[in-house]
PDB file of C-alpha atoms in Angstrom:
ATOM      1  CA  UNK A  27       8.122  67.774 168.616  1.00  0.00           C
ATOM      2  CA  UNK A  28       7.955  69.664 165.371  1.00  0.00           C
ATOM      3  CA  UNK A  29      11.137  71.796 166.931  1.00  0.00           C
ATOM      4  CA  UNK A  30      13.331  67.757 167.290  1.00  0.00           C
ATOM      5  CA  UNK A  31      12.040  66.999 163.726  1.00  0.00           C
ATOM      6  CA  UNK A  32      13.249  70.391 162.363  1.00  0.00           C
ATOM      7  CA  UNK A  33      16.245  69.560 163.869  1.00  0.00           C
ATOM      8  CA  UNK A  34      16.888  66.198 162.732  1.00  0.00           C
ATOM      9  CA  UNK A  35      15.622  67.286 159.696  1.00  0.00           C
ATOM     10  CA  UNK A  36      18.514  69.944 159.120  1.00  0.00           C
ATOM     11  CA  UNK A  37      21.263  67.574 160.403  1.00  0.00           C
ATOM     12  CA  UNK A  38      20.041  64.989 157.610  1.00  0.00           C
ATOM     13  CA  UNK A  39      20.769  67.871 155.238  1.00  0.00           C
ATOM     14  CA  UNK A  40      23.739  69.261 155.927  1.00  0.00           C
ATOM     15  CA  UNK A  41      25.101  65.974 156.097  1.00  0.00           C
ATOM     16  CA  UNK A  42      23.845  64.109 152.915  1.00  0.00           C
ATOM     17  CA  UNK A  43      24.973  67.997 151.742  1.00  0.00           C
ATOM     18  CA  UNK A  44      28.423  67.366 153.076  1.00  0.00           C
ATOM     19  CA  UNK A  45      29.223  63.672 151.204  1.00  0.00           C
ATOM     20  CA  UNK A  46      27.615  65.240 147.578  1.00  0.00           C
ATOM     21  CA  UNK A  47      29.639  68.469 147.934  1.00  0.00           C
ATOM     22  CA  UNK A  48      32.958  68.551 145.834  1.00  0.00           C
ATOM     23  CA  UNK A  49      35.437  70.910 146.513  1.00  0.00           C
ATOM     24  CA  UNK A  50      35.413  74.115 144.118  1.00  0.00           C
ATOM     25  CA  UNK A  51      37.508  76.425 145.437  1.00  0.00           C
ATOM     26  CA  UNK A  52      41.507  75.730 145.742  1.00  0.00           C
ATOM     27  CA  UNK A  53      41.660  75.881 149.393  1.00  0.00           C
ATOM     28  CA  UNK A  54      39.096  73.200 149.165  1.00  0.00           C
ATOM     29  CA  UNK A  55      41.155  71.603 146.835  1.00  0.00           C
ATOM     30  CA  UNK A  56      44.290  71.742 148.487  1.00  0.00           C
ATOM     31  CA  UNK A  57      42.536  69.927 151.726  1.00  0.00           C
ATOM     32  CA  UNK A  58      40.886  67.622 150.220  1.00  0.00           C
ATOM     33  CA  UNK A  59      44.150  65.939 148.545  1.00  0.00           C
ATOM     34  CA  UNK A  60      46.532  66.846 151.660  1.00  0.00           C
ATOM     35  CA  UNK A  61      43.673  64.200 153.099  1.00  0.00           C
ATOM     36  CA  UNK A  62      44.359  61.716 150.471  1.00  0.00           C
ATOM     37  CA  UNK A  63      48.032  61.440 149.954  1.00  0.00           C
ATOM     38  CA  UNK A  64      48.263  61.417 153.988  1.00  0.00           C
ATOM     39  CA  UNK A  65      46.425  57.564 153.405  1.00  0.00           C
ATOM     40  CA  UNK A  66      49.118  56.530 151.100  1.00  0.00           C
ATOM     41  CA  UNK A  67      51.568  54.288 153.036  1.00  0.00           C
ATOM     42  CA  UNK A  68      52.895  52.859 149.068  1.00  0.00           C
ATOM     43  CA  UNK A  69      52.632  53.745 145.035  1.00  0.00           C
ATOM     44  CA  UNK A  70      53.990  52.146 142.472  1.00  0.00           C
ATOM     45  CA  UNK A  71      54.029  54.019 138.886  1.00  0.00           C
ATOM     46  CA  UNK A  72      54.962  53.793 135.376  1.00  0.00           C
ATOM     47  CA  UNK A  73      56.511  57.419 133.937  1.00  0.00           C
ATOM     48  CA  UNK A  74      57.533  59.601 131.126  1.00  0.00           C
ATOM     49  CA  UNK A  75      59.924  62.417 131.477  1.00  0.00           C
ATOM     50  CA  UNK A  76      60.232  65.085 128.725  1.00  0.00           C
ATOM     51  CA  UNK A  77      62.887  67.879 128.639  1.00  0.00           C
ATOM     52  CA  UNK A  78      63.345  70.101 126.140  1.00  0.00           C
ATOM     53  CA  UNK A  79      66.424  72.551 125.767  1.00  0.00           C
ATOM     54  CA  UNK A  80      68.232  74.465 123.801  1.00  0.00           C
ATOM     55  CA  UNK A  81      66.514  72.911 120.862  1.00  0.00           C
ATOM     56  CA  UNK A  82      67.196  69.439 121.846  1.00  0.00           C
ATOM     57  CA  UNK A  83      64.313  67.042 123.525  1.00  0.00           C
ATOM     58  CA  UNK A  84      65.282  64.399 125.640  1.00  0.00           C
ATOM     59  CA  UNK A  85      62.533  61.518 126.647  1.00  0.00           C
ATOM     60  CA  UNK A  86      63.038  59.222 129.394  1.00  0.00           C
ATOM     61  CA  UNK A  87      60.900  56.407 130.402  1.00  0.00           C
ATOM     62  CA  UNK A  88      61.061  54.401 133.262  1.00  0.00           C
ATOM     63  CA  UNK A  89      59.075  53.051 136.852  1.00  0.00           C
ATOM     64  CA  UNK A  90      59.422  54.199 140.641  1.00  0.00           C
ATOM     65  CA  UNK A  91      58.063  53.045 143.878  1.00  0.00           C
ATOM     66  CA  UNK A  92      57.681  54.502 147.082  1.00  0.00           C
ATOM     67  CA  UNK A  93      57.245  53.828 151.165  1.00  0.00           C
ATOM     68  CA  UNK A  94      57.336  56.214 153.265  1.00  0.00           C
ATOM     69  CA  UNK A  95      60.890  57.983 152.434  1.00  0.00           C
ATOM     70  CA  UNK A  96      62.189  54.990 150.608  1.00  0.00           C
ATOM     71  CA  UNK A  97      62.175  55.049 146.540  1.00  0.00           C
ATOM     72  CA  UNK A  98      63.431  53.255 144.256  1.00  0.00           C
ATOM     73  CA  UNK A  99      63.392  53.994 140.090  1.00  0.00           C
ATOM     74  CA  UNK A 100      64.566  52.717 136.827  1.00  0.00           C
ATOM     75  CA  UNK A 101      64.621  55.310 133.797  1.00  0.00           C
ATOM     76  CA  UNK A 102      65.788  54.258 130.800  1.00  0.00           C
ATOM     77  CA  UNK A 103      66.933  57.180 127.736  1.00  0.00           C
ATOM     78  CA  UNK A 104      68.032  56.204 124.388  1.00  0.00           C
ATOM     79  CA  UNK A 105      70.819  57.908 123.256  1.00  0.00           C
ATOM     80  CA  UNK A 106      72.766  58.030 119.583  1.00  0.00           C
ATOM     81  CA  UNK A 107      71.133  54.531 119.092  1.00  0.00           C
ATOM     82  CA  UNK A 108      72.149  53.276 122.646  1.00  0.00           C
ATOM     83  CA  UNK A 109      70.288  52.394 125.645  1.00  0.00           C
ATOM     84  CA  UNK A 110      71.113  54.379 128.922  1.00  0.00           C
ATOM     85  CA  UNK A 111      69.712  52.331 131.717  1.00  0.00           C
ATOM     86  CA  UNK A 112      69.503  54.623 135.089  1.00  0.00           C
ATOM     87  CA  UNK A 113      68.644  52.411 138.690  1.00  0.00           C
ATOM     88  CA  UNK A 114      68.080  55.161 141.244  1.00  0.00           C
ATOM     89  CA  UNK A 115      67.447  54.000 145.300  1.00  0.00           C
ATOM     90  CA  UNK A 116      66.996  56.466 147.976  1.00  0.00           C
ATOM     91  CA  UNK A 117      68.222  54.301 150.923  1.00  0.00           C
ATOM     92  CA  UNK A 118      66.939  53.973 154.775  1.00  0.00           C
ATOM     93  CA  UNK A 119      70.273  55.681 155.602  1.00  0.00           C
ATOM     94  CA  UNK A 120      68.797  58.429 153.153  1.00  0.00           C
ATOM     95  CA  UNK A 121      71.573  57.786 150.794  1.00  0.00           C
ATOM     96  CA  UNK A 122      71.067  58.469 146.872  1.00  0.00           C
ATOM     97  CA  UNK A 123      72.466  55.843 144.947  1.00  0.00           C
ATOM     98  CA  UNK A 124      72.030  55.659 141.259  1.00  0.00           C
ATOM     99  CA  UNK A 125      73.501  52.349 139.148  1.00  0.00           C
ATOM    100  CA  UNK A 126      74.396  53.505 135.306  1.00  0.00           C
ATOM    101  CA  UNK A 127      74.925  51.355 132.808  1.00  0.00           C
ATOM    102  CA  UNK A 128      76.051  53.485 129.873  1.00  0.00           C
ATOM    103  CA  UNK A 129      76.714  51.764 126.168  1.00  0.00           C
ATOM    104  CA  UNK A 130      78.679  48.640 128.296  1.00  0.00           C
ATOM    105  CA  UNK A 131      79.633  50.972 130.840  1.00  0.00           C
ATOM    106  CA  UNK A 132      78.659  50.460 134.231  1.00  0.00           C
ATOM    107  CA  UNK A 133      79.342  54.047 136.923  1.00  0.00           C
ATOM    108  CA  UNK A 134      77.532  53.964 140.234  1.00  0.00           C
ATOM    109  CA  UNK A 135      77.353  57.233 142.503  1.00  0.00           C
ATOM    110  CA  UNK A 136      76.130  57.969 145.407  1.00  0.00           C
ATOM    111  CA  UNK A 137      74.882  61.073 147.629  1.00  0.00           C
ATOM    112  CA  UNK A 138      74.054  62.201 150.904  1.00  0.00           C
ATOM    113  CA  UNK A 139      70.840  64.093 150.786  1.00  0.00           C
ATOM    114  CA  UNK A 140      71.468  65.535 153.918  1.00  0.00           C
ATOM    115  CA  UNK A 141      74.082  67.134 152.395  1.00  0.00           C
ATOM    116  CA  UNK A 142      72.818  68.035 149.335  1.00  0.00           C
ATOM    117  CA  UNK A 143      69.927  69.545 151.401  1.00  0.00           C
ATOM    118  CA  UNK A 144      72.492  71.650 153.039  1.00  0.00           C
ATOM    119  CA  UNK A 145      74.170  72.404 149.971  1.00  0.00           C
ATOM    120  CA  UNK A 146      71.173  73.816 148.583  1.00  0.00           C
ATOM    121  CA  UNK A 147      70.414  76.160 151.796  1.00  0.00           C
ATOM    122  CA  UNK A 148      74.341  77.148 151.209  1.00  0.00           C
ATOM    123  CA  UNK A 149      73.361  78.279 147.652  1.00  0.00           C
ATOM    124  CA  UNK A 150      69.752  79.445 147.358  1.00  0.00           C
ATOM    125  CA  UNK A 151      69.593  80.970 151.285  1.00  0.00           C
ATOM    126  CA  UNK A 152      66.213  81.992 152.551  1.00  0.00           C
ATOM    127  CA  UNK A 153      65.016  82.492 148.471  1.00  0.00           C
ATOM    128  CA  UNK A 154      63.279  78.833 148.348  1.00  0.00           C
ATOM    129  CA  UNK A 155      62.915  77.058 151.810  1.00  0.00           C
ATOM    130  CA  UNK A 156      62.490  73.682 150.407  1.00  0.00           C
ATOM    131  CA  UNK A 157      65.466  74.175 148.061  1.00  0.00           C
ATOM    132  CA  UNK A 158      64.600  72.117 144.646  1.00  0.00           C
ATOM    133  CA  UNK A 159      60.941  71.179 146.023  1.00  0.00           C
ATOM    134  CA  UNK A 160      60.155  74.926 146.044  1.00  0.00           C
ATOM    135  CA  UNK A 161      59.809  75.291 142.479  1.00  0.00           C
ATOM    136  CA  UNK A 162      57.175  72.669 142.660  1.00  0.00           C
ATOM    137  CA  UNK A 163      58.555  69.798 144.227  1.00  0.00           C
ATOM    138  CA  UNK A 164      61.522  69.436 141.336  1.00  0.00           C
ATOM    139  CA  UNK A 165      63.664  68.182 144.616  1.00  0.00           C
ATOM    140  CA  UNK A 166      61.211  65.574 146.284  1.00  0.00           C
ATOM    141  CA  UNK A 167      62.520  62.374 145.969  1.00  0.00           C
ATOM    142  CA  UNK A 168      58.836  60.390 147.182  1.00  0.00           C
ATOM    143  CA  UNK A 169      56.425  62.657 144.756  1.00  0.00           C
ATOM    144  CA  UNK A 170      54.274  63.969 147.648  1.00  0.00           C
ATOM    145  CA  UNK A 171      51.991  66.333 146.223  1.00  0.00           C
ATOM    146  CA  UNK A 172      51.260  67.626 149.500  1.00  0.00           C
ATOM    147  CA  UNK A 173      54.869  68.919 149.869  1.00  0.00           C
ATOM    148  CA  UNK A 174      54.345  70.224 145.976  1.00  0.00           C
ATOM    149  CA  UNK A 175      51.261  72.096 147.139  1.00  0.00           C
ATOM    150  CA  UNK A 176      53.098  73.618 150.472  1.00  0.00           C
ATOM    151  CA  UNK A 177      56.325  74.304 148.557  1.00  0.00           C
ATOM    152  CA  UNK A 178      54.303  76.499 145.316  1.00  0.00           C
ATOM    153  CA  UNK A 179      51.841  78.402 147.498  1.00  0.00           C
ATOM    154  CA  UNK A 180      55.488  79.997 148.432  1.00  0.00           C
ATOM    155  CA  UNK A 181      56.776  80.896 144.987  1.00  0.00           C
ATOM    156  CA  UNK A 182      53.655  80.743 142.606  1.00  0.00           C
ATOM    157  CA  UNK A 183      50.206  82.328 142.601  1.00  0.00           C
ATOM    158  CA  UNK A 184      47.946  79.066 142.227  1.00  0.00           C
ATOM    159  CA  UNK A 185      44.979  79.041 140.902  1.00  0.00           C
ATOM    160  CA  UNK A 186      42.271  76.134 140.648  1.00  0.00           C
ATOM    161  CA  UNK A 187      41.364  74.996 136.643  1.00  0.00           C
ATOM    162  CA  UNK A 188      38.707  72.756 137.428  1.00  0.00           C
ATOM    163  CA  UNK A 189      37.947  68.756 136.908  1.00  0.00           C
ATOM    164  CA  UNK A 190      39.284  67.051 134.079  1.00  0.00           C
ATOM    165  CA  UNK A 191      39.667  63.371 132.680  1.00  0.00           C
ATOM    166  CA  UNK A 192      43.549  62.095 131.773  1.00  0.00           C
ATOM    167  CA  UNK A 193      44.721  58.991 130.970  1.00  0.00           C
ATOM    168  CA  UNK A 194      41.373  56.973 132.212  1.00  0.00           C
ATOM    169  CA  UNK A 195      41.606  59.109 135.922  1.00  0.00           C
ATOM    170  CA  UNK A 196      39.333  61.852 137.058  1.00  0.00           C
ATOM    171  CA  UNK A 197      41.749  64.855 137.768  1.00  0.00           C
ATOM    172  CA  UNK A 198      42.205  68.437 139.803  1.00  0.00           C
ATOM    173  CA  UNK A 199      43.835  70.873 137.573  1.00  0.00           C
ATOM    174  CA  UNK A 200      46.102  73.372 139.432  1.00  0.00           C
ATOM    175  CA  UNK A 201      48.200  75.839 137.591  1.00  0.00           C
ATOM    176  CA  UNK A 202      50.907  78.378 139.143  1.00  0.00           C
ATOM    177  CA  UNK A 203      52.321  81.459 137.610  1.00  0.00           C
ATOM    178  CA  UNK A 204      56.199  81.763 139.089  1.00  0.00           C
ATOM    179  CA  UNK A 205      55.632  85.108 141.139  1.00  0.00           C
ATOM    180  CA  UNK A 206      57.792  88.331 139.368  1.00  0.00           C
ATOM    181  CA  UNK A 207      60.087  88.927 142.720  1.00  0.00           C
ATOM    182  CA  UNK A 208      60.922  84.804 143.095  1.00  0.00           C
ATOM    183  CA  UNK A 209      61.684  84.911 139.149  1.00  0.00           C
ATOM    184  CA  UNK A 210      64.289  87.437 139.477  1.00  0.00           C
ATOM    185  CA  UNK A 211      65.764  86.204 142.395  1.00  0.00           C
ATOM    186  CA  UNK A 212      66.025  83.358 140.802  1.00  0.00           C
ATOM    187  CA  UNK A 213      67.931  84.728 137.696  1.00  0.00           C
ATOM    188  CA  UNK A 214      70.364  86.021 139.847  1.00  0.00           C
ATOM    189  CA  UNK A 215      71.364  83.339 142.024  1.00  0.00           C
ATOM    190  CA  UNK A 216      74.186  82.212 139.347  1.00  0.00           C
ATOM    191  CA  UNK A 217      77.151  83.153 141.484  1.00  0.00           C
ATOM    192  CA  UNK A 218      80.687  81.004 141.607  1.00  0.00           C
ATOM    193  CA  UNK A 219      80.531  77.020 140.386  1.00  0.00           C
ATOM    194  CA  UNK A 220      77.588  75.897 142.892  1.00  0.00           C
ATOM    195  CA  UNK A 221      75.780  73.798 140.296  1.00  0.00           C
ATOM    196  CA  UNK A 222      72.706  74.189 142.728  1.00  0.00           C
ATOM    197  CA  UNK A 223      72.664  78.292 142.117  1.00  0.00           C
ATOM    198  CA  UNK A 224      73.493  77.839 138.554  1.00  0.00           C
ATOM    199  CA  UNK A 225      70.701  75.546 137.676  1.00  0.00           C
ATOM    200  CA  UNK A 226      68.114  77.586 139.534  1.00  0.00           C
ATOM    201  CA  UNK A 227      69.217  80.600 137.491  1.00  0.00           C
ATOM    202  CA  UNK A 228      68.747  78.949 134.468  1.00  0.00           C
ATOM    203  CA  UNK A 229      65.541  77.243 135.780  1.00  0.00           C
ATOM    204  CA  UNK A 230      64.387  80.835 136.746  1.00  0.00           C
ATOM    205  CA  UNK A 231      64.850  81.914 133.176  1.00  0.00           C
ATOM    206  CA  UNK A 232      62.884  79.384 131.707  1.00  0.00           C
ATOM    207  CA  UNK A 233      59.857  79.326 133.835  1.00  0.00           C
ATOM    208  CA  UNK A 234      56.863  80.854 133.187  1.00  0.00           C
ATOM    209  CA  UNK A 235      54.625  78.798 135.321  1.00  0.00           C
ATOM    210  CA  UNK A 236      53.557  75.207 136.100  1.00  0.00           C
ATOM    211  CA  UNK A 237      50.870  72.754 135.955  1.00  0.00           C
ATOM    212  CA  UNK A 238      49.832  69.624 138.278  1.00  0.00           C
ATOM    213  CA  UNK A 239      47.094  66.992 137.708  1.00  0.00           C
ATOM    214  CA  UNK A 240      46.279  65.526 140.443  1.00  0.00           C
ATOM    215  CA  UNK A 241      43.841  62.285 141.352  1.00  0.00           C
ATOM    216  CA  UNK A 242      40.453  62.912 142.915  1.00  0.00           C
ATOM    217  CA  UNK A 243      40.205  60.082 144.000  1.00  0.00           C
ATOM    218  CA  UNK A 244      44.163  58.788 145.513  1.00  0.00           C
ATOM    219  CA  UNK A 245      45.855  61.988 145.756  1.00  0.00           C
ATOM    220  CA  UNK A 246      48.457  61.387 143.634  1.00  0.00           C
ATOM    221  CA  UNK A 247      50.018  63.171 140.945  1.00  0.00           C
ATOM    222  CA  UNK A 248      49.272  62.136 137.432  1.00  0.00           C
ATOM    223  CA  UNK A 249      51.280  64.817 135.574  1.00  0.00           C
ATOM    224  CA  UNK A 250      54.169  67.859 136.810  1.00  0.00           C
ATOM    225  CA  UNK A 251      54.523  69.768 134.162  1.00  0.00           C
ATOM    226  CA  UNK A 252      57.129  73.541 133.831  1.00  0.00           C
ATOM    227  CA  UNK A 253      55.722  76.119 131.117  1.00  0.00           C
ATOM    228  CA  UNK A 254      57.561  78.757 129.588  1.00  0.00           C
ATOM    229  CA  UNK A 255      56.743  82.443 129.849  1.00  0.00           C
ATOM    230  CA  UNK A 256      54.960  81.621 126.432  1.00  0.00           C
ATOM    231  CA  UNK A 257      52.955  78.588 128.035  1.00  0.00           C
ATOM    232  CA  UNK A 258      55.086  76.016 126.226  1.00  0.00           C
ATOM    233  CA  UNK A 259      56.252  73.261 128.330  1.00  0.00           C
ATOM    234  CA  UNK A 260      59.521  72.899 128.810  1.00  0.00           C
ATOM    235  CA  UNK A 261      59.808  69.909 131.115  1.00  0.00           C
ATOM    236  CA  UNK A 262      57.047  67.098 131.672  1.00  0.00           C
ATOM    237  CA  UNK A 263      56.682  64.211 134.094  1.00  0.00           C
ATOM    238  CA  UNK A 264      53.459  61.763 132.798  1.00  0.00           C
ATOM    239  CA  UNK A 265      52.438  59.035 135.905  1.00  0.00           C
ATOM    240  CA  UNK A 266      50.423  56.333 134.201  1.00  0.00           C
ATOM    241  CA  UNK A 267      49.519  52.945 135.930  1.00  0.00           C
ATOM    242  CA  UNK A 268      49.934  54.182 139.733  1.00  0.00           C
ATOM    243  CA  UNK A 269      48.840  51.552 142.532  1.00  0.00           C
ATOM    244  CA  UNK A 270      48.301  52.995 145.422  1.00  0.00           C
ATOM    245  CA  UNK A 271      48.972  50.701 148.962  1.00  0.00           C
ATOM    246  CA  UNK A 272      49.763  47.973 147.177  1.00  0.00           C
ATOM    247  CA  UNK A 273      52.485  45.449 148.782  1.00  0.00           C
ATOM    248  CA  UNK A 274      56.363  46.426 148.192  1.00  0.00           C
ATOM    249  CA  UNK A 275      59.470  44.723 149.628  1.00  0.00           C
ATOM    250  CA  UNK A 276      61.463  46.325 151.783  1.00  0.00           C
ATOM    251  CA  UNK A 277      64.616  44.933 149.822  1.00  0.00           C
ATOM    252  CA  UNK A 278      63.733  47.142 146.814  1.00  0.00           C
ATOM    253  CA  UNK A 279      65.108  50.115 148.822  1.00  0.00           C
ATOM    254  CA  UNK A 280      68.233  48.071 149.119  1.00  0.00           C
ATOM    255  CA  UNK A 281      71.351  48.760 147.220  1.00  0.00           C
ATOM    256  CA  UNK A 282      74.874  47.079 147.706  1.00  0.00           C
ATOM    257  CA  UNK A 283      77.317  48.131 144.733  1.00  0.00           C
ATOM    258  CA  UNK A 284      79.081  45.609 142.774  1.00  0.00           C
ATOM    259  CA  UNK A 285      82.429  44.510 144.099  1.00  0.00           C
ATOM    260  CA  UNK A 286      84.376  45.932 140.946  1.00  0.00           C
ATOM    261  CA  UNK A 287      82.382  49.326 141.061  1.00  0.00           C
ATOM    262  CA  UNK A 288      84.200  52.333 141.179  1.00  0.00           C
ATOM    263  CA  UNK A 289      81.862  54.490 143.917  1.00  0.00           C
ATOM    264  CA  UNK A 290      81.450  57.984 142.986  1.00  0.00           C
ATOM    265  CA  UNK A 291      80.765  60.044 145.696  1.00  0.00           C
ATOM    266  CA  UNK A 292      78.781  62.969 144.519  1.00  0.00           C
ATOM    267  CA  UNK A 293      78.575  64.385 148.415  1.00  0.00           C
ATOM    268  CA  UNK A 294      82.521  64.727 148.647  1.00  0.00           C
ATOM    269  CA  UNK A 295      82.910  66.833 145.631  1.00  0.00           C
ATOM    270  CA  UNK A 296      79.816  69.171 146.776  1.00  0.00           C
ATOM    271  CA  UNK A 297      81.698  69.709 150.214  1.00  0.00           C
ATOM    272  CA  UNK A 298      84.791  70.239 148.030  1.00  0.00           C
ATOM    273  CA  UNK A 299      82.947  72.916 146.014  1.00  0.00           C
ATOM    274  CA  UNK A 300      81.596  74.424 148.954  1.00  0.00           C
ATOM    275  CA  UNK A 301      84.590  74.938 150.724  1.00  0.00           C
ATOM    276  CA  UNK A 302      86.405  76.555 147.691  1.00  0.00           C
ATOM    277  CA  UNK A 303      83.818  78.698 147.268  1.00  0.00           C
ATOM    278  CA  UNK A 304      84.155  79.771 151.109  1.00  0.00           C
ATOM    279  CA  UNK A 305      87.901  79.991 150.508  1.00  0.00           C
ATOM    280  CA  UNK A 306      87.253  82.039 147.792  1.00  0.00           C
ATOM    281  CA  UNK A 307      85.145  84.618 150.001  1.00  0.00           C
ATOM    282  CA  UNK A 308      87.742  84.733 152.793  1.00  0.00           C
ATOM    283  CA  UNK A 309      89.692  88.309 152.290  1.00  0.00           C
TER     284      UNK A 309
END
């Protein structure tokens, strides 16, 4: 009897032990919001992007939505005065469009991502597996912190800051240093007019290291933010208002240009790169 009641006893324990415990370590971390952001089927979000370069800053503001790989923004950048109004839609036929309506102008463009997924394997190799997305998920299109996390255990050394409070949501705190080999790698990947190598030379340059907030309690991300070598950040994505599983139409995802649009397509002229750049390795 007093063997079943020990028993009990220590079941009891480790259980009411296992609901209080909250993950400390970054493994635990890591688990516990690769649980989370597996439950979300939806988000909707409010953002604000901040770049700064070459001693210009650039702020964009804007909203997105998401289902599964579906996602559809609006960013809006003021400009000398004028309003640039950006509509981005990543299709079901996982087509890029993006609707710009420049000072009266209107220019829609569109891409393949399969091809511009191939076009970054073409350019960056084996260096980063999941291309843009390596260098913390600068190439996911549905802001899936669990393909953040997988893609910067590869190139950073992570480490766990703690628990914090930002913009009225309880937050993890995860910050990567940009490992010394994948930095130089990176620097040198700026070879011939791939705009892919170029810009992750020039992103290799500037990074030091990065930072993610992420929700306790949803998973999400609440802020993506690249440092410099000096800790300075240099580029800043702020999520504020996120519902989580909330309804969305599937028609959001839709996109059907305007029958006077001029289509741009953005996937021709990186096959048309490519293939003068293979040309141009030909003896």
């Amino acid at each position: 009897m007093r063997t079943q009641a020990a028993l009990v006893l220590t079941i009891v324990a480790l259980t009411l032990g296992g609901c209080s415990t909250e993950p400390s370590t970054l493994e635990e971390v890591m688990a516990d919001v690769s649980a989370k952001a597996a439950k979300i089927e939806t988000y909707a979000t409010d953002f604000v992007a901040v770049a700064k370069m070459g001693g210009m800053e650039m702020t964009y503001t804007g909203d997105m939505m998401g289902k599964g790989n579906l996602m559809a923004a609006t960013m809006n950048m003021n400009m000398m005065g004028q309003s640039i109004v950006t509509k981005m839609i990543l299709d079901a036929s996982n087509t890029m469009w993006m609707d710009m309506d420049m000072m009266g102008m209107k220019q829609v463009m569109k891409m393949d991502m399969a091809q511009v997924e191939k076009f970054q394997e073409d350019a960056l190799g084996e260096l980063l597996p999941g291309g843009l997305g390596g260098l913390g998920g600068m190439g996911s299109m549905q802001n899936d912190p669990r393909f953040m996390l997988e893609q910067m255990a590869n190139t950073f050394d992570l480490t766990y800051e703690g628990k914090e409070r930002f913009n009225d949501s309880d937050v993890y705190v995860l910050h990567g240093t940009l490992r010394p080999d994948i930095k130089a790698q990176l620097e040198g990947t700026a070879d011939g007019d791939n705009p892919f190598a170029i810009g992750m030379s020039m992103a290799g340059s500037m990074m030091g290291s990065m930072r993610l907030k992420i929700g306790t309690k949803d998973g999400f991300v609440r802020l993506n933010e690249m440092l410099d070598e000096s800790g300075a950040p240099w580029m800043t994505m702020t999520y504020e208002n996120v519902r989580i599983n909330g309804q969305i139409d599937g028609s959001d995802f839709e996109y059907t240009p305007p029958s006077d649009a001029v289509v741009m397509d953005l996937s021709d002229m990186m096959e048309q790169m490519n293939m003068t750049e293979l040309e141009g390795d030909l003896p």
